[in-house]
Structures are given as structure tokens and as C-alpha cells.
Coordinates of C-alpha atoms in Angstrom, one line a residue:
X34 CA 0.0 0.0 0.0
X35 CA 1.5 3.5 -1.1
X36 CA 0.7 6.6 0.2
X37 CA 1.7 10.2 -0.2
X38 CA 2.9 12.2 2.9
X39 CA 3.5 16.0 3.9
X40 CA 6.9 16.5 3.1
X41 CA 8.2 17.0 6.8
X42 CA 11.7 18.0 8.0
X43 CA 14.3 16.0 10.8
X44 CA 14.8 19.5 12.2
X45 CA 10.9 20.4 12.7
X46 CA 10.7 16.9 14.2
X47 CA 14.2 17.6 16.4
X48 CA 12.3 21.2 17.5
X49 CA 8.9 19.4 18.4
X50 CA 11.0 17.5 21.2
X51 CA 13.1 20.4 21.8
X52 CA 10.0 22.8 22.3
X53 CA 8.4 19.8 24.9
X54 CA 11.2 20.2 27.0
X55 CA 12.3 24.2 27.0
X56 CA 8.4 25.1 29.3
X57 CA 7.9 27.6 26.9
X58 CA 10.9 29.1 28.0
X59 CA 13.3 30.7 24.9
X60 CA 16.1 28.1 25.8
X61 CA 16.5 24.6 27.1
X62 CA 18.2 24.8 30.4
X63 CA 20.6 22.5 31.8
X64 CA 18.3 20.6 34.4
X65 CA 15.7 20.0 31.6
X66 CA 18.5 18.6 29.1
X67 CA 19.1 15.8 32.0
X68 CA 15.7 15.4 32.3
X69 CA 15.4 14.7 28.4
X70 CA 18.6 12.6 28.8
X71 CA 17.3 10.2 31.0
X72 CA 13.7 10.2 29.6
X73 CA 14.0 10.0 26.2
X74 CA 17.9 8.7 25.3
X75 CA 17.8 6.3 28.6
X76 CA 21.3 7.6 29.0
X77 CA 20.4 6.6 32.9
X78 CA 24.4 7.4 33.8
X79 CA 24.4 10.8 32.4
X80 CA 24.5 13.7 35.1
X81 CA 25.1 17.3 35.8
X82 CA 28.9 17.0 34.3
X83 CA 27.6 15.1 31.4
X84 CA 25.2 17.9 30.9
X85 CA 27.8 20.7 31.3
X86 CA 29.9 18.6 28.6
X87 CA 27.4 18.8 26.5
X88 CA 26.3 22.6 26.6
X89 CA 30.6 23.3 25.9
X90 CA 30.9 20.7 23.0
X91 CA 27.7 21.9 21.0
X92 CA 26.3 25.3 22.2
X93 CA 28.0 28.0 20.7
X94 CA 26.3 31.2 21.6
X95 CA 28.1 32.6 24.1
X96 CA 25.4 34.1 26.4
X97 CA 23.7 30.4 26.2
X98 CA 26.7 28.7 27.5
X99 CA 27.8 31.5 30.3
X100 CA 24.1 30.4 31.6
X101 CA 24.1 27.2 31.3
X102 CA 21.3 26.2 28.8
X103 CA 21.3 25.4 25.5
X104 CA 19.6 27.1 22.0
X105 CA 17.6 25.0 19.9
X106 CA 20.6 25.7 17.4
X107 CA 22.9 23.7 20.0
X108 CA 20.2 21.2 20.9
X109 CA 20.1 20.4 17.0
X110 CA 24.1 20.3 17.1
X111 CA 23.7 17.9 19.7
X112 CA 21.0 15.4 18.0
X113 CA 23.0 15.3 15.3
X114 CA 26.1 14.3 16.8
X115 CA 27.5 11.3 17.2
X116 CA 26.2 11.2 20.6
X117 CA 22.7 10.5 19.0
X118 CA 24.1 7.7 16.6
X119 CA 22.0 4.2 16.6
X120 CA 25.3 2.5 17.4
X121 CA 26.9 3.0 20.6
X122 CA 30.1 4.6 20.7
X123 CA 31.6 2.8 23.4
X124 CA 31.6 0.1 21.4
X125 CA 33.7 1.6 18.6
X126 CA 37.0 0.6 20.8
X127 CA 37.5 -2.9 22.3
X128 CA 35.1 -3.2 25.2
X129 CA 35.4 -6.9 25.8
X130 CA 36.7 -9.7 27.6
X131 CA 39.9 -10.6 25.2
X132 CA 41.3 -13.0 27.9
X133 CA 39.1 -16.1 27.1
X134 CA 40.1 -18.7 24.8
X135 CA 40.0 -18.1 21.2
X136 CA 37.7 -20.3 20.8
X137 CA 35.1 -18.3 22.4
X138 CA 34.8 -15.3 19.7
X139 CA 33.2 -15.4 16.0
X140 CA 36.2 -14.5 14.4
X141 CA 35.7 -12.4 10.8
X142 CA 37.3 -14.7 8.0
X143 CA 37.6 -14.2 4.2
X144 CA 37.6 -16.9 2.3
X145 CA 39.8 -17.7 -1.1
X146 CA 40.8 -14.2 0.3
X147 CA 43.1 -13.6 -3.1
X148 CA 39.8 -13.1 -5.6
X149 CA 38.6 -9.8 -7.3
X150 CA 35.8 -11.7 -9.4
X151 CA 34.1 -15.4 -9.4
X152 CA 35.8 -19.3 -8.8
X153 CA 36.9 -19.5 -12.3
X154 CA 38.3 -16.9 -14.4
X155 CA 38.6 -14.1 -11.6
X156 CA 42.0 -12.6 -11.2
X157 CA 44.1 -13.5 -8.2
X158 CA 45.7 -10.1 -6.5
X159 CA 47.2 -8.8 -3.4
X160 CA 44.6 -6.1 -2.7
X161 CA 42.2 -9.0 -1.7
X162 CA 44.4 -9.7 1.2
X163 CA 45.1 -5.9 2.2
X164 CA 41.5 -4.7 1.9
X165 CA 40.3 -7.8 4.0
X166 CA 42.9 -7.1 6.6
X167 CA 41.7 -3.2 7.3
X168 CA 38.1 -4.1 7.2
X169 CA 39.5 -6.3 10.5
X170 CA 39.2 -9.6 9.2
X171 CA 41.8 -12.1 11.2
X172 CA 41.6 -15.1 9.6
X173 CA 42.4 -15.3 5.6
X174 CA 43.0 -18.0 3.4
X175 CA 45.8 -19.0 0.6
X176 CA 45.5 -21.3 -1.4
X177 CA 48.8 -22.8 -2.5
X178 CA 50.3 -24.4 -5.4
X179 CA 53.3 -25.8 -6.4
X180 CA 54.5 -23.1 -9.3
X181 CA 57.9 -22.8 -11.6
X182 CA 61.3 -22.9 -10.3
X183 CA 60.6 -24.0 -6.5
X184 CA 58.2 -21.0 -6.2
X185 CA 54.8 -21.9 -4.7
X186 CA 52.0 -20.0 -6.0
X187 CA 48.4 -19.0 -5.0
X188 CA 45.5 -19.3 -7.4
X189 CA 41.9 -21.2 -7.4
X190 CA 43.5 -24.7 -8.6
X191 CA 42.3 -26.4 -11.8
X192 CA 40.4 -22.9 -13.1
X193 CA 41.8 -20.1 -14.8
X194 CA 41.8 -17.6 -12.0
X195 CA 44.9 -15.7 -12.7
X196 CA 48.1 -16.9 -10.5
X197 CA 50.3 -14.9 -7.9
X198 CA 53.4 -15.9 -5.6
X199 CA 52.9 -17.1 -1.9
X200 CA 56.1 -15.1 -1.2
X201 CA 54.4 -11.9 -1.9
X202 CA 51.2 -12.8 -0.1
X203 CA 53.2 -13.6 2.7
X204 CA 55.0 -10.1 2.5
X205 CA 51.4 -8.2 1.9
X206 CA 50.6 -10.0 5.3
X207 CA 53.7 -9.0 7.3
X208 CA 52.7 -5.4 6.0
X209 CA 49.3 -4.8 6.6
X210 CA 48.5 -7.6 9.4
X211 CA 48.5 -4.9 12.6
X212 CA 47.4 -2.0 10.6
X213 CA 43.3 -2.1 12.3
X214 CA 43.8 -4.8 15.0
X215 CA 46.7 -6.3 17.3
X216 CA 45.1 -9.4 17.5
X217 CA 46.0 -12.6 15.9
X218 CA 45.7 -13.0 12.1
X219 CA 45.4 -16.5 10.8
X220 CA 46.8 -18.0 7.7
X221 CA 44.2 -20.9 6.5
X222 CA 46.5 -22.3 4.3
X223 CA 44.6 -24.3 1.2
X224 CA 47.9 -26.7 0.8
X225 CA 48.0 -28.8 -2.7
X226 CA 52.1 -28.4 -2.6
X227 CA 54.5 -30.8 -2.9
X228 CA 56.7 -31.4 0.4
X229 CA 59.6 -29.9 -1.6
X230 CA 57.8 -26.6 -2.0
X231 CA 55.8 -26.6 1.3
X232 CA 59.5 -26.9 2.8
X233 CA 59.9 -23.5 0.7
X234 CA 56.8 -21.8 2.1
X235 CA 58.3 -22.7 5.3
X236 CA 61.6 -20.9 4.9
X237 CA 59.5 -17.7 3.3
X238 CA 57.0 -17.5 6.3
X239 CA 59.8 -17.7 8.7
X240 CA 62.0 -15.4 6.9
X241 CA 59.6 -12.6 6.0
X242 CA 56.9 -13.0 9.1
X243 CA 60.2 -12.9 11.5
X244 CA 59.0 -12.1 15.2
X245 CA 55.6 -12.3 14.3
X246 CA 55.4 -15.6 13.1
X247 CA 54.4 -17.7 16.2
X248 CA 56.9 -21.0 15.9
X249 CA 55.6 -22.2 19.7
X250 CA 53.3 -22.8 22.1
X251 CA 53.4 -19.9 24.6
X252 CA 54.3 -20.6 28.4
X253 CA 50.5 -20.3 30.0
X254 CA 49.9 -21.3 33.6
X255 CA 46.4 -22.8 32.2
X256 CA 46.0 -25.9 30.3
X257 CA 43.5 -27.5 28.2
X258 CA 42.4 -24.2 26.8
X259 CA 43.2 -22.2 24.0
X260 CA 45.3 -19.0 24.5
X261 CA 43.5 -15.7 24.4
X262 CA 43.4 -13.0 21.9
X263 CA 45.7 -10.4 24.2
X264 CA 48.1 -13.9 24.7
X265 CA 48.5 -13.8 21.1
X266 CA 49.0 -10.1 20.1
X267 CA 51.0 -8.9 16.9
X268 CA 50.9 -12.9 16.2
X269 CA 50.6 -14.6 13.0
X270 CA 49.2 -18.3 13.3
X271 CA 49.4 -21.0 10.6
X272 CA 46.6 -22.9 9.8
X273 CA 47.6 -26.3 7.8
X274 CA 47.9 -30.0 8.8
X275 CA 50.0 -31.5 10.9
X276 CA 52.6 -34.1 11.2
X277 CA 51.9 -37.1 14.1
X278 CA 50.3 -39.8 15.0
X279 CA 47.5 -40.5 12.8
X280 CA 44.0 -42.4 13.7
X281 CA 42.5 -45.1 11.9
X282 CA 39.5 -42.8 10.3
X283 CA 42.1 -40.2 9.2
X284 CA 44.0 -40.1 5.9
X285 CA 48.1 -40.1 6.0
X286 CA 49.3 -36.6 6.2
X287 CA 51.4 -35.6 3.5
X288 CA 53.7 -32.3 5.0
X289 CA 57.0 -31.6 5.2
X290 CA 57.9 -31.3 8.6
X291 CA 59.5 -27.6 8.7
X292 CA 55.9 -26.8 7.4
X293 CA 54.3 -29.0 10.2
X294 CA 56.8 -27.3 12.9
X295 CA 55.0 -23.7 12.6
X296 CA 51.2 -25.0 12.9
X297 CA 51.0 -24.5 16.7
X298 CA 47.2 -23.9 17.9
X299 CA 45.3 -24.4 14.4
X300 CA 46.0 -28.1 13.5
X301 CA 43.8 -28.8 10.6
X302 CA 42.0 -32.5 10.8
X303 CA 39.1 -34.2 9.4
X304 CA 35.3 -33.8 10.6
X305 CA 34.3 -37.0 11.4
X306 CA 31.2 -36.5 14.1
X307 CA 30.3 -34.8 16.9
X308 CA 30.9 -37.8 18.9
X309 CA 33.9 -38.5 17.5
X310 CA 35.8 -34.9 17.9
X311 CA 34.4 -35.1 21.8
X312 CA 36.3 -38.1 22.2
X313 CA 39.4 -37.8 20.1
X314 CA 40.2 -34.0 19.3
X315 CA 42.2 -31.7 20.7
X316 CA 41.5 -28.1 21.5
X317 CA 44.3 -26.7 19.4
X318 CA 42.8 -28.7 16.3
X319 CA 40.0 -27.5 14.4
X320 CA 37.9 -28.5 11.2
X321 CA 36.5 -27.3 8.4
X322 CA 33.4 -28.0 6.4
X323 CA 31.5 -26.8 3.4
X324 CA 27.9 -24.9 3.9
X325 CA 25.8 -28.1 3.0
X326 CA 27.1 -30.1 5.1
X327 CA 27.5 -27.5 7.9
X328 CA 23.9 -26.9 7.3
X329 CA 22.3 -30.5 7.6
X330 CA 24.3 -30.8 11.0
X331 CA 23.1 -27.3 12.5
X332 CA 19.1 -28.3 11.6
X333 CA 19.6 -31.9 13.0
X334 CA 21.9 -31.7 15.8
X335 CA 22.3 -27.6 16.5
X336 CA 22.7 -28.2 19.9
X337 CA 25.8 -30.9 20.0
X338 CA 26.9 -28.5 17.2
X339 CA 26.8 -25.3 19.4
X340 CA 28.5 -27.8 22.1
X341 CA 31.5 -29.0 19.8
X342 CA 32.4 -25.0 19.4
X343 CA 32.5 -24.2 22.9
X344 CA 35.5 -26.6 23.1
X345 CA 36.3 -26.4 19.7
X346 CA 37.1 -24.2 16.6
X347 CA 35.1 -24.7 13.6
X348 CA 35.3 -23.2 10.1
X349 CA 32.5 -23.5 7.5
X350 CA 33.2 -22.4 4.0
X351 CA 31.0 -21.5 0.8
X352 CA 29.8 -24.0 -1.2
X353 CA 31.3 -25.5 -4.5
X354 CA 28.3 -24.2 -6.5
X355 CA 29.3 -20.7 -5.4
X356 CA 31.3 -19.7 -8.8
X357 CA 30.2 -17.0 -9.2
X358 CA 31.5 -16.2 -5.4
X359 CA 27.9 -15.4 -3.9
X360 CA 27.6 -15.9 -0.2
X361 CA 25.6 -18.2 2.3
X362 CA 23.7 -16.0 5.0
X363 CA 26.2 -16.3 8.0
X364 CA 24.0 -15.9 10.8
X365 CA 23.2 -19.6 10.3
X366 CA 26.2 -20.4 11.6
X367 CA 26.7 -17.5 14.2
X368 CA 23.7 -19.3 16.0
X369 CA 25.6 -22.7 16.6
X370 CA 29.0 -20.7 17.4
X371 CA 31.3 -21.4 14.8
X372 CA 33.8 -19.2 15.3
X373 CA 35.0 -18.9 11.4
X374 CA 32.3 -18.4 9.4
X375 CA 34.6 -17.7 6.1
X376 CA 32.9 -15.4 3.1
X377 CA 33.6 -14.1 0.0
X378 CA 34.8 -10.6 0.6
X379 CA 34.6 -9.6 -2.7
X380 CA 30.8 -9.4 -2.8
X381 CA 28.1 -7.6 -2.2
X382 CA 25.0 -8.1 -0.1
X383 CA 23.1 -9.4 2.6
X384 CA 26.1 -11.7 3.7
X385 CA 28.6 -9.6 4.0
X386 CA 26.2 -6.3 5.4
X387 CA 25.6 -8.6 8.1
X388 CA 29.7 -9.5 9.0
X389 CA 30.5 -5.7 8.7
X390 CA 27.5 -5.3 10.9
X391 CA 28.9 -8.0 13.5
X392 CA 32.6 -7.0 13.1
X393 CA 32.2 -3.3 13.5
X394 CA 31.3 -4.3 17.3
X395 CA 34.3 -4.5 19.7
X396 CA 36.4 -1.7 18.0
X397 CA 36.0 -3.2 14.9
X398 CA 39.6 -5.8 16.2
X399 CA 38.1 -8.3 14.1
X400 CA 37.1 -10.8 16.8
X401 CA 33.3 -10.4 18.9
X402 CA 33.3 -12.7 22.3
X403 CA 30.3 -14.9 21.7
X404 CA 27.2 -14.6 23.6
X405 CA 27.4 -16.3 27.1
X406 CA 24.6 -18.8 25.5
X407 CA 27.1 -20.2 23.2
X408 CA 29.9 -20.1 25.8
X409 CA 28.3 -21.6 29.0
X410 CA 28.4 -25.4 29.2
X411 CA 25.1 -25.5 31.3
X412 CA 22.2 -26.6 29.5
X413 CA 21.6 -27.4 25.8
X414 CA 21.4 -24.4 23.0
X415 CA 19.2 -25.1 19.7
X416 CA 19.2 -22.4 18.0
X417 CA 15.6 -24.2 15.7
X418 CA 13.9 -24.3 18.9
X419 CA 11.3 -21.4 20.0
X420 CA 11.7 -21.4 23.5
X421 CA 14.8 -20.0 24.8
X422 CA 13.3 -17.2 27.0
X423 CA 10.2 -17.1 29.5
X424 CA 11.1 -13.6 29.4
X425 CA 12.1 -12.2 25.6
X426 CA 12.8 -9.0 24.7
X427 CA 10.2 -6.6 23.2
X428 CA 11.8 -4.4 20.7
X429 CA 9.7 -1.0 19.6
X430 CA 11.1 0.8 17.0
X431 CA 9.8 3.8 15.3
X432 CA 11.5 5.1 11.4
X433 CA 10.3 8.8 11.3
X434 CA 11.7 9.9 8.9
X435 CA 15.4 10.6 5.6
X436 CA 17.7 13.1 5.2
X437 CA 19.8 14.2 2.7
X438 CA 18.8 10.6 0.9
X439 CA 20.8 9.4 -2.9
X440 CA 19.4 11.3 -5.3
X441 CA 19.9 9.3 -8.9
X442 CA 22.3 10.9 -11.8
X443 CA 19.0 11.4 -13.8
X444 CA 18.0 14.0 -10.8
X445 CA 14.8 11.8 -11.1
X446 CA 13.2 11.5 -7.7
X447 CA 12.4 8.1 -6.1
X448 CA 9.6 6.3 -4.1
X449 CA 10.9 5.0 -1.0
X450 CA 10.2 2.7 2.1
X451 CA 12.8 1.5 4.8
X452 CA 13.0 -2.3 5.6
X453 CA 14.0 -3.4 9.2
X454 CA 15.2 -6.9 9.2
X455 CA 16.1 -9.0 12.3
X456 CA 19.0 -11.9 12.1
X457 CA 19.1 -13.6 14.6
X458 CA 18.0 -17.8 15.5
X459 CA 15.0 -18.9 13.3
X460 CA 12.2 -17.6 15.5
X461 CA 13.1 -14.2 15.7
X462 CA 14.3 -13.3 12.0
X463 CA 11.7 -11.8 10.8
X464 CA 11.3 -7.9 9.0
X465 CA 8.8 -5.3 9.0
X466 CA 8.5 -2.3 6.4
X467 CA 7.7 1.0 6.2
X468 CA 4.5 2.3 3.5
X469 CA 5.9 3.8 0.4
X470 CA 6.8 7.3 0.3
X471 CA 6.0 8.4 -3.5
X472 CA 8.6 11.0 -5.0
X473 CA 10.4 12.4 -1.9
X474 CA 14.0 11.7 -1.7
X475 CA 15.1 14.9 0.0
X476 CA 13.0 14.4 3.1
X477 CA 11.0 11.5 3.0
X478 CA 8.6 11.0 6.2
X479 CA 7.5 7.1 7.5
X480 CA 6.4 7.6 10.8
X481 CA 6.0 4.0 11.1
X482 CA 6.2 1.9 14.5
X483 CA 7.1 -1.5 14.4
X484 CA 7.5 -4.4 17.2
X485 CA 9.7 -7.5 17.2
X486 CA 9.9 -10.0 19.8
X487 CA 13.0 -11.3 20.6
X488 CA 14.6 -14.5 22.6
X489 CA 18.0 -14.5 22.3
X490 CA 18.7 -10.4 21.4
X491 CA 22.2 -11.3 22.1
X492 CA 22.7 -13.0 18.8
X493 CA 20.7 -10.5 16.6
X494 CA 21.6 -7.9 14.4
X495 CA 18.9 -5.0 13.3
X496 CA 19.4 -4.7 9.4
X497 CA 18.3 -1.1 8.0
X498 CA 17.6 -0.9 4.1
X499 CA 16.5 2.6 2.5
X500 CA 14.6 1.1 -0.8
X501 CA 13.2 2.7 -3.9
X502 CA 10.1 0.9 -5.7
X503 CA 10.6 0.1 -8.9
X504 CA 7.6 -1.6 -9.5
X505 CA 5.1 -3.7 -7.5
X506 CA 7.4 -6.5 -6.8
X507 CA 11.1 -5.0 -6.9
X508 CA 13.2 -2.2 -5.0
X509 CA 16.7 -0.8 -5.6
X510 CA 18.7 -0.4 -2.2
X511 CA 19.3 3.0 -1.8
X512 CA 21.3 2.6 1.6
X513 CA 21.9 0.2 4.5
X514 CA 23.1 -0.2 7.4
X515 CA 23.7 -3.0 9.9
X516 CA 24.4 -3.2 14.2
X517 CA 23.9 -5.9 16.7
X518 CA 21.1 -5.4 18.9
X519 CA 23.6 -5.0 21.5
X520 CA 25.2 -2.0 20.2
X521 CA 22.1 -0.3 19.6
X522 CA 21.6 3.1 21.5
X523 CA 17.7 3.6 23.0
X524 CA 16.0 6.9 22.5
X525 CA 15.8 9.0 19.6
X526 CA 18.8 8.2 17.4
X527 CA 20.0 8.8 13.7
X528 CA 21.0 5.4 11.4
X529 CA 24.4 6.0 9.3
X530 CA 23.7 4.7 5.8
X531 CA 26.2 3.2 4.3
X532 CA 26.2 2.5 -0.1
X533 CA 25.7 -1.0 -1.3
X534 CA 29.7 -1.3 -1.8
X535 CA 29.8 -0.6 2.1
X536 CA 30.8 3.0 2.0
X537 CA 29.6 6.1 4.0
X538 CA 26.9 7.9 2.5
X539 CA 27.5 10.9 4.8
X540 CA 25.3 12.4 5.8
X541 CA 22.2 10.5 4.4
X542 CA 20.7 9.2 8.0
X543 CA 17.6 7.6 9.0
X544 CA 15.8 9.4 11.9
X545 CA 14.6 6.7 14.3
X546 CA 13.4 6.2 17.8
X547 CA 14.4 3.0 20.0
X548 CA 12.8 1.3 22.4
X549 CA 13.3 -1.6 24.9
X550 CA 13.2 -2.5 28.3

């Protein structure tokens, strides 16, 4: 259902709740921006010094801040600061525990991180591996060949993906490894090499990785657990296969031993079952499996799944009939723990909205500690079931209204709604939209309230997409933008947008209000 609306502006909407607090009087003073502070942002911890902060930073007529209150000029300043964003600023630095065992922390991974294009032809390049590693992402993948003249190469094997040397991956690594994060990268080595040239990736990741390389275990008073992120700082970790002893279900390792010497806490072995890793695996090996595969197991056994990731890493990896490198929608796999939930980085979507969205948390290191519900060994997690909570969380949220929206080259105006998705366990993904505002992209106003009912908030991220109908069944995206429920500020709050390709839109925002107990 369309409908036309009044054109109406963020800052007439900004000077209604400015107006309700001032008493009529010409400016807001300084008690009543506390009172609006704890009213309507729930900013419950802000007090008199918060307030006097506040007045200094945005008020800037003089005879305003010499008496303490603030013009609606300031207030305006203020609502449109990043104070007021959606995501909570505290969490734009790391905020959490990084002394628990890796193996408690999704973990952002790229996977066949050297692609520009698809699984065939695409070309194989080093800015791959440099823009992965500033977006934050800690765990990236080479796969290796043996190439001409004892030099082992990196390409998509048996297509015709262009080809590039391991040594210069290795060396874009060393360079751009620490640049966003100090925590641990990981090198998921892909290893088809002969034990002649995996001897030679030896000598180049210890030559050019140096002090970074980590060649031991470190000294920890604990045992039995995984070191942490801070234990592993400024350290580079090799993921491969293994030399030693060998059980009967597991197929003869084929690696030269300097190779074998540097894999330290990421042994790679063979998925067998549930049962079987419980019994037989170590915590410093981990597995890998496709999306099919990983998928079957999460809808039949989701929670022995979520178990074997509280003691174990796990990686899950696109499908085969990915060519033309589309993604699966991660959040499947979030919601049984697996801390590697490798995608293609190269493109756009859903998919990899929602791992910017979960990877800009923490101070965007790279690695987000998972929910206590996937950490705690008491009691069985399935993330297909519908009860988790005799208590859920009630989510209000309220899209009032654009600003300073994409306009399109033509100068044509569009017709736009905003979609709020949830993604989260089955039961609470859902999405609600906006009506359709016909022919307004300079100030478009929704005005729309919408409820969602969550049990397990902790694992859900609120998706924002700014759409223009095209016709009755399709929309464009205009902008998005992506937070985990638990970074999202209450009160009345302005959305980022980001482009498609991931990039700021500054300053086209989303006007929203947030509520929840």
C-alpha cells in the first residue's frame, strides 16, 4: 500500500522534542536537558557533568553557554552528533573480555581471500588480502600451489583464476597484518604443494613473518584451553595440517615437517562426528566443512553442534556451486557458534552487510566474544527451537523519517520505504516495512512503529535498508546499514547509511526512535 505524505523536516521533528522540554521558555536549560537525557535517550548514567559537557561541545552562543542552557541551534548540534548515533560509541573501541580462549569469539574470515571476481576466471591479487585485513578480518585464506622454479603459487586450482606468488602474499601480510587490530591474524593455508615446496613456504613464512610468526606454544599457567586473543597479540598463526600420530578414520598426512613445525594452535584435521571430535580432538585442532554439510548438522543436531564450538574451533566455507562467489547468509552459523564463518569478501549483499555489521562491534579488532549462550556449558542451546526465554525481549522501534537521501544521476526523484530486518535464531528473523513514500528523496517522512519480539537479542543484528520501488514486486537499495542489537543506543537516534559497496553515504541518516526495556 503506497501513500503520499506532507513533506516533513528532521529538524521540525528535532524542534517538536526540543520545544516539549524548554516550558515555553526561549532556551533549554541545563536541568531540563538531564531530564530529556534520562527520559527519552535512557542515557540513565548521564549527570550534571555530562550535561555541562554537552552545553561546551555543541552550544555555541556565548550568552547560552555562560548560563548554562542550550539554544535550539545547540540542541540540533547535539542530536546530530555522534552522541545521538543508533550504534553505541563505546563500542567503537574494544570493550570486551579478550582474555578467554580463542575459541570463544566469531572470528571475521575471508575466504579464497586472493579473488577480485568469481571461482573461475577471476583474477588473483594482493589487494584482496590488504583490503580484508583493514576491514579487520583475522583469519584469511591462501590457497597454494606448487609453481615454476621452487616458487609456490596462490591461485583457485584447476580454473583459470589468474596466478600470484605465496612469497608476496606472505609479505602483503607481514605489511598490513597490525594496521586495524593487534590481534591474531590466521593463515588458512589451502595446501595442494608438494613437500619440496611446502619446505619453501616454510623458509618464506619464517623469513619474512620474522618475530611475528608464532613458531611455539606460549608458556600459559592454564592448560586445556586455547590462548587468548591479548596472549596472542602482533601474532601470525598458521593454519595447515599437521605431522603425528595418525587415527585409523584419518587419511596419511602428507607435509613436510618444517611446514608441520609452525602450525601451533590451528591443527587442521578431518570432521568425522560430533561424537567422535568429543572423544578424540584436541583443542588446538579444528575443522572445516562446506555450507551443506554444515547446514544439515546445525538443523539436526544444533545443539551438539553449538556444544562442539564451545570446546572447539570450527570453520564453514562456501559451497562449491558458489562460482560465481555469492555468499551463504552467516548468521546460520553464528547461531551454533562457529567461530570462522569464512565469506567471500569480494561481494556484495546481505552476507557480508551482516559481517560488517557484526565486526564493527568491539572496536571493529576483528574478533566479537560470543554470547554467554554459546559459551556456557550448562544446558543445551538449539538455536531451531522457539523457547529460549520465558522472558524475551520486546523491541519498539519507530523510522520517522530521511535526510539528505541518494538522489539518482538522472536528478529523477524516487519512491521510498525503509525495511527493518532481524537476524538472529529462526524464531526471531523476521522484518517489517515501512509504506511507500512516493517522489520524496530529499526528506522522506514514515512515521512508522514497528514491534519485534526477541529471545535470544544477544545473537541479533537490526538490518536497515532505504529502498526505492521500482515496480510492485522489486526495489533498488538505496542505503543500509547493519548493528547488533547490542550495540544499539535507546532513545531518539540517527541510522548512518552506508552505499551497497559498504561506503559512507554521509550524511544521508535515518531518523529513528528505540525502544526496549
Amino acid at each position: 500500500m503506497e501513500r503520499n505524505t506532507p513533506p516533513s523536516s528532521r529538524r521540525a521533528e528535532i524542534q517538536r522534542i526540543y520545544q516539549s522540554y524548554t516550558s515555553r521558555q526561549a532556551t533549554l536549560p541545563a536541568c531540563a536537558l538531564l531530564r530529556f537525557l534520562h527520559t527519552e535517550q535512557m542515557e540513565f548514567a548521564a549527570n550534571q557533568e555530562t550535561v555541562e559537557g554537552l552545553i561546551d561541545r555543541c552550544e555555541i552562543e556565548e550568552a547560552a553557554r555562560e548560563n548554562r542552557t542550550m539554544t535550539f541551534e545547540g540542541f540540533l548540534r547535539y542530536m546530530e552528533s555522534k552522541d545521538c548515533c543508533v550504534f553505541d560509541q563505546s563500542h567503537t573501541t574494544v570493550y570486551q573480555d579478550m582474555d578467554r580462549p580463542l575459541n570463544n569469539y566469531f572470528i571475521s574470515s575471508s575466504h579464497n581471500t586472493y579473488l577480485t571476481g568469481n571461482q573461475l576466471v577471476g583474477k588473483s591479487h594482493l589487494d584482496p588480502y590488504v583490503s580484508a585485513l583493514r576491514k579487520g578480518c583475522r583469519c584469511v585464506e591462501i590457497d597454494c600451489w606448487d609453481g615454476p622454479d621452487m616458487e609456490p603459487i596462490v591461485y583457485h586450482g584447476h580454473t583459470l583464476t589468474t596466478k600470484i606468488l605465496f612469497k608476496d602474499v606472505i609479505t602483503t601480510v607481514e605489511q598490513h597484518a597490525f594496521e586495524v587490530s593487534p590481534y591474531p591474524v590466521i593463515l588458512s593455508l589451502e595446501n595442494h604443494c608438494s613437500t619440496e615446496q611446502q619446505a619453501v613456504m616454510a623458509q618464506y613464512l619464517i623469513s619474512i613473518l620474522g618475530e611475528k610468526l608464532l613458531k611455539y606454544p606460549l608458556d600459559l599457567p592454564t592448560s586445556g584451553e586455547l590462548p587468548s586473543p591479548n596472549d596472542l597479540k602482533y601474532k601470525i598463526l598458521i593454519k595447515n595440517k599437521k605431522l603425528g600420530p595418525q587415527s585409523e578414520t584419518e587419511d596419511k598426512v602428507v607435509v613436510a615437517e618444517a611446514l608441520s613445525d609452525l602450525v601451533v594452535y590451528t591443527r587442521s584435521v578431518k570432521f568425522i562426528s560430533f561424537s567422535h571430535s568429543r572423544d578424540n580432538q584436541n583443542v588446538y585442532e579444528n575443522t572445516s566443512m562446506g555450507e551443506k554439510k554444515a547446514r544439515k548438522l546445525a538443523k539436526a543436531t544444533g545443539p551438539e553442534f553449538a556444544q562442539h564450538n564451545q570446546r572447539f574451533i570450527s570453520r564453514i566455507y562456501p559451497a562449491g556451486f558458489r562460482t560465481f562467489s555469492s555468499n551463504y547468509n552467516p548468521q546460520e552459523f553464528w547461531n551454533v557458534g562457529s567461530q570462522l564463518v569464512a565469506l567471500n569478501f569480494q561481494s556484495l549483499g546481505l552476507s557480508m552487510d551482516l559481517n560488517n555489521g557484526r565486526f564493527q562491534d568491539n572496536g571493529g579488532c576483528g574478533y566479537v566474544l560470543k554470547p554467554a549462550v554459546l559459551r556456557s556449558s550448562q544446558g543445551r542451546f538449539d538455536p531451531y527451537c522457539c523457547q529460549h526465554s520465558l522472558r524475551p525481549t520486546h523491541l519498539l522501534l519507530k523510522v520517522m523519517s530521511g535526510s539528505n537521501l541518494p538522489v539518482q544521476r538522472s536528478g529523477k526523484t524516487l519512491s521510498l520505504f525503509v525495511r527493518v530486518e532481524i537476524q538472529g535464531i529462526v524464531s526471531d528473523s523476521c522484518s517489517r516495512s515501512t509504506d511507500t513514500v512516493k517522489n520524496n528523496s530529499l526528506t522522506p517522512h514514515w512515521d512508522a512503529s514497528m514491534n519485534f519480539t526477541l529471545s535470544v537479542p544477544e545473537l541479533c543484528l537490526i538490518r536497515f535498508s532505504v529502498l526505492h520501488q521500482t515496480s510492485l514486486l522489486s526495489s533498488d537499495v538505496v542505503g543500509q546499514y547493519t548493528l547488533p542489537f547490542t550495540s544499539m543506543k535507546r532513545g531518539h537516534r540517527w541510522v548512518p547509511l552506508l552505499s551497497k559497496e559498504g561506503y559512507s553515504l554521509d550524511p544521508a541518516s535515518l531518523f529513528v526512535n528505540v525502544w526496549y526495556p
